[in-house]
Coordinates of C-alpha atoms in Angstrom, one line a residue:
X403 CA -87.8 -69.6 221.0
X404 CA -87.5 -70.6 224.5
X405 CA -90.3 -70.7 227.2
X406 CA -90.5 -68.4 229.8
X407 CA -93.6 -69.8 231.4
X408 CA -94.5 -73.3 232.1
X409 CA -97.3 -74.7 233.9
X410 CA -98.7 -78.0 234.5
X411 CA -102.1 -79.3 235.6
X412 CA -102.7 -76.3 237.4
X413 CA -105.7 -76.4 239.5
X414 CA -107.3 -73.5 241.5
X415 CA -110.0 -74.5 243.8
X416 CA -112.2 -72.3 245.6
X417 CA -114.3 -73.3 248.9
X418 CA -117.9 -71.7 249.2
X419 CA -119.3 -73.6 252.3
X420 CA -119.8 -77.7 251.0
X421 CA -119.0 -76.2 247.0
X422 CA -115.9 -76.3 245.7
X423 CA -115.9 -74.0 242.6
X424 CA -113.0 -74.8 240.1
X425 CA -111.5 -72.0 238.8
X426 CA -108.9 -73.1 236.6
X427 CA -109.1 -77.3 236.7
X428 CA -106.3 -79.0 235.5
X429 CA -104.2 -76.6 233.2
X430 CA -101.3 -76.8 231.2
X431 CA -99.8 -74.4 228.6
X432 CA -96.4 -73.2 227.8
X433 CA -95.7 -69.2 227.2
X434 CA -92.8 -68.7 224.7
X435 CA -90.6 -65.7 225.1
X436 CA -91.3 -62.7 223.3
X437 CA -94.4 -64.1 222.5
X438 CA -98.0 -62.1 222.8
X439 CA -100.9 -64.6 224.4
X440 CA -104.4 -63.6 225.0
X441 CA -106.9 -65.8 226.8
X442 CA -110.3 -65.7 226.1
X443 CA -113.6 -67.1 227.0
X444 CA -117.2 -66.0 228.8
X445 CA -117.4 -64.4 232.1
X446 CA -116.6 -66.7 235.1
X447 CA -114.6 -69.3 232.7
X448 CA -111.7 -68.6 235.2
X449 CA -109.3 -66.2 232.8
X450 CA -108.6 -64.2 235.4
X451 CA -107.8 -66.6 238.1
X452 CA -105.4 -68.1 235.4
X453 CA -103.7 -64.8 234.4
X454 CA -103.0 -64.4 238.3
X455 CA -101.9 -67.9 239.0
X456 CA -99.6 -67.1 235.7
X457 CA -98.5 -63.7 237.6
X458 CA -98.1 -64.7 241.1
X459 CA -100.6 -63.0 242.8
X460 CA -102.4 -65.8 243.5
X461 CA -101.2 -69.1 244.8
X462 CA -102.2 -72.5 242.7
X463 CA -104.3 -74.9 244.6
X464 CA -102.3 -77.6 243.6
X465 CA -100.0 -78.3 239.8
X466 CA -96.8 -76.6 238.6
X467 CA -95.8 -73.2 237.7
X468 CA -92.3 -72.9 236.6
X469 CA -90.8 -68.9 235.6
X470 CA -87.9 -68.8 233.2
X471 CA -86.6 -71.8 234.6
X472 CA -86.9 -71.1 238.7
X473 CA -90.1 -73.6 240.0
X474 CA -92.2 -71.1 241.6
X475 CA -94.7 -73.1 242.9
X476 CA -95.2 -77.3 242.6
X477 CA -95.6 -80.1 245.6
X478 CA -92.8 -79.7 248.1
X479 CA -91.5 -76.5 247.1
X480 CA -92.9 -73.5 249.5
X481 CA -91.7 -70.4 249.0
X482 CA -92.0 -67.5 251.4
X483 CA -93.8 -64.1 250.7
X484 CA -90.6 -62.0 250.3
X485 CA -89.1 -64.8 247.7
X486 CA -92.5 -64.5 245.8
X487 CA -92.3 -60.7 245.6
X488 CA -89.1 -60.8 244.4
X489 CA -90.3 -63.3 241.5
X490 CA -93.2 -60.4 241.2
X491 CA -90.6 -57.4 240.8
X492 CA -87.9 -59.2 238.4
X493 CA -90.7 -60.8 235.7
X494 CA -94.1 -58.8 235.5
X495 CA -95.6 -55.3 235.0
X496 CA -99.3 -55.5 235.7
X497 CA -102.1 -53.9 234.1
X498 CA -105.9 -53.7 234.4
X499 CA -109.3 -52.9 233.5
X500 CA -109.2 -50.0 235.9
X501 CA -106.2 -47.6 235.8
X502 CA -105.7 -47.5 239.8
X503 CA -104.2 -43.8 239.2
X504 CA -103.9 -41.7 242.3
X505 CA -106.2 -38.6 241.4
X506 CA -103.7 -36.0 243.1
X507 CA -100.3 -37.5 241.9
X508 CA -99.0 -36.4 238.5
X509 CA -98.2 -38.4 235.5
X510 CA -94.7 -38.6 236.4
X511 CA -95.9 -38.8 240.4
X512 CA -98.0 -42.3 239.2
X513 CA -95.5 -43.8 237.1
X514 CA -92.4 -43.5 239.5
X515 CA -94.5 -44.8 242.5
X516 CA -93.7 -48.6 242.4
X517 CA -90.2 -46.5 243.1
X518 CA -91.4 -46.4 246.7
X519 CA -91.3 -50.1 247.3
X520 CA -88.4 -50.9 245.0
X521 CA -86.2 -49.6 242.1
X522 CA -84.6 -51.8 239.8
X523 CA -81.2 -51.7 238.3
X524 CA -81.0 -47.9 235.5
X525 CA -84.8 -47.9 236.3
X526 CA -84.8 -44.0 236.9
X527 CA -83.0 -43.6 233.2
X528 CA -85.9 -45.6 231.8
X529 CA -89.0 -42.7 232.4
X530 CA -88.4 -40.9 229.8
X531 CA -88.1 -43.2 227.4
X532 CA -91.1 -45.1 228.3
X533 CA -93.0 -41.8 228.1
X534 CA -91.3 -41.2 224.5
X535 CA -92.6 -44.3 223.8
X536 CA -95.6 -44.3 225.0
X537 CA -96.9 -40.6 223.5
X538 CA -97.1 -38.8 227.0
X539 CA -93.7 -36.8 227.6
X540 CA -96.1 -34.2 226.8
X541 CA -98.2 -35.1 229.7
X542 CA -96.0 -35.7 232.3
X543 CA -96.9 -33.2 234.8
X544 CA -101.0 -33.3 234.6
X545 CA -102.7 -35.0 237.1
X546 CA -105.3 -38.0 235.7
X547 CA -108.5 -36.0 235.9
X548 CA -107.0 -34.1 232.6
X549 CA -106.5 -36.9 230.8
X550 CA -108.5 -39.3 228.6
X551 CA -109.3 -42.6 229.3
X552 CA -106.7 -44.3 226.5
X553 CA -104.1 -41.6 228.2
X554 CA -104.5 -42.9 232.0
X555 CA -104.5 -46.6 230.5
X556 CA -101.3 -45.3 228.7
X557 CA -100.1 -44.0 232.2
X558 CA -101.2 -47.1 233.9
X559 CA -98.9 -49.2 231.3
X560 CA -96.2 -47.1 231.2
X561 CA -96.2 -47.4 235.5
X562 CA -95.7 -51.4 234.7
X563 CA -93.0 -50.7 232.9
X564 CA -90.9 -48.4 234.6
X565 CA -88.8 -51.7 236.8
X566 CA -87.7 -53.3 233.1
X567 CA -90.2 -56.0 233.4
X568 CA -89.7 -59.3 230.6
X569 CA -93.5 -59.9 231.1
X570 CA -96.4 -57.7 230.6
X571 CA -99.9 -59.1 231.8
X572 CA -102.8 -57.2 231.0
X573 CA -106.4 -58.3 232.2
X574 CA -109.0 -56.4 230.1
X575 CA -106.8 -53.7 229.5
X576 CA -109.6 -51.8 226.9
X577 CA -112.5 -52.9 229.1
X578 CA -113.3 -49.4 229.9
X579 CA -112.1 -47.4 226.7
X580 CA -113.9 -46.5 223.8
X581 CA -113.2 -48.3 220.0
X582 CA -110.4 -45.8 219.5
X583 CA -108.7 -45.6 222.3
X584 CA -108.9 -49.2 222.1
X585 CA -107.4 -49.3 218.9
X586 CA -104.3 -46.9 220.4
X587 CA -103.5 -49.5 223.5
X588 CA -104.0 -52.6 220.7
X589 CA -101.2 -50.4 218.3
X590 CA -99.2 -50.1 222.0
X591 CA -99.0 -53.5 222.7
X592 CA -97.7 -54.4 219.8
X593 CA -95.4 -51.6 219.3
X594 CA -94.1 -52.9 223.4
X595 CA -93.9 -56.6 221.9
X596 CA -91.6 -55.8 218.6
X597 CA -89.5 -52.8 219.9
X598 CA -89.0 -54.1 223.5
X599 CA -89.5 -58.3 223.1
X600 CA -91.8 -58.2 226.0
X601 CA -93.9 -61.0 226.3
X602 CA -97.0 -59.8 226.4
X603 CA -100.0 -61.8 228.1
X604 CA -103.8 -60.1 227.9
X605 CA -107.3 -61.2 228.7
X606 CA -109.5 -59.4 226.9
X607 CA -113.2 -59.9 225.2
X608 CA -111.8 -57.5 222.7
X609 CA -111.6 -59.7 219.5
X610 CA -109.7 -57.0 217.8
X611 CA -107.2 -56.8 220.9
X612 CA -107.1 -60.8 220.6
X613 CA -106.1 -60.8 216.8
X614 CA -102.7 -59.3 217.5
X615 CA -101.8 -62.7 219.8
X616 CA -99.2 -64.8 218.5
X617 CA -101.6 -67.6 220.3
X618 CA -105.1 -67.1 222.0
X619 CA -106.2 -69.5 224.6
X620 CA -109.6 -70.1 225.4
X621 CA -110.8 -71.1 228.2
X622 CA -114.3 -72.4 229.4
X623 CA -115.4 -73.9 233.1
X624 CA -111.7 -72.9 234.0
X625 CA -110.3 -75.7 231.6
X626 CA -108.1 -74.8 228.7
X627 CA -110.3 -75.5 225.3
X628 CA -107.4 -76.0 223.1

């Protein structure tokens, strides 16, 4: 199984006046393909700050971060905005705690709006699949205030989706869902993992989530425990 993440002493310093707070201090781990991963640890042990140096949307204070092969960030190499976007839109479908639905946009209305900014190659042919998949054809033209909570996380997932994304990163996707509906996005991910070979990277406090991970990752102080 090849990687399709790689990063090296990864360091992510914050500056709070004469503090420096170390987010993530000197990481290294190696994501396979097809491969689910969950980080764990307390509050504050930097999982998030990780999971978002992992994704892009946050910039490394110094180490290396290499994505299927391209160096995306490391000393000397400085990419520009539009470059990192592009890295953004080719590898990763986000997901988190909150849904971030737009209250008077349909299903279908929410799913199809990263279609605004860009649309990847057979995207459009992909909706109603991913619906299929997902268990909401049936939903697709409610708006989210007639749905349950596991159905807008559903919707929320199935919006990460839509551009054919090889990575899935999910920071405490159940935070906000009851045991059952829990259990639902837990059977999802999996289902999105065996069917689809995403890989498939969660943070999560949810030890039942965590059990489904191919390797768990815990994290303390923002350093990698194992």
């Amino acid at each position: 199984m090849s990687e399709i993440i790689k990063a090296k002493n990864i360091m992510r310093i914050y500056e709070r006046g004469s503090e420096k707070i170390y987010a993530v201090n000197d990481s290294s781990l190696v994501i396979e393909k097809g491969k689910i991963v969950s980080f764990i640890g307390p509050s504050g042990s930097g999982k998030t700050t990780l999971i978002n140096v992992l994704g892009c949307l946050d910039n490394p204070t110094s180490g290396e971060l290499v994505i299927d092969g391209n160096v995306v960030f490391k000393e000397g190499v400085d990419l520009s905005e539009v470059e990192l976007t592009k890295i953004r839109r080719k590898y990763f479908g986000y997901v988190f705690q909150k849904f971030f639905l737009i209250p008077t946009l349909t299903v279908y209305e929410n799913i199809v709006l990263p279609f605004a900014f860009y649309k990847g190659e057979d995207a459009e042919s992909n909706i109603d699949e991913i619906l299929e998949m997902l268990g909401i054809a049936h939903r697709k033209n409610h708006l989210p205030s007639e749905l349950s909570g596991g159905e807008m996380q559903r919707v929320a997932i199935a919006r990460a989706l839509i551009n054919n994304p090889p990575i899935l990163l999910a920071d405490e996707p159940t935070g906000n869902l009851d045991s059952k509906r829990a259990d639902e996005i837990k059977e999802l991910f999996v289902k999105l993992n065996k069917e689809r070979g995403i890989t498939i990277i969660l943070v999560t406090h949810n030890h039942d989530l965590a059990d489904i991970s191919d390797k768990i990752v815990e994290i303390k102080d923002g350093v990698i425990q194992n």
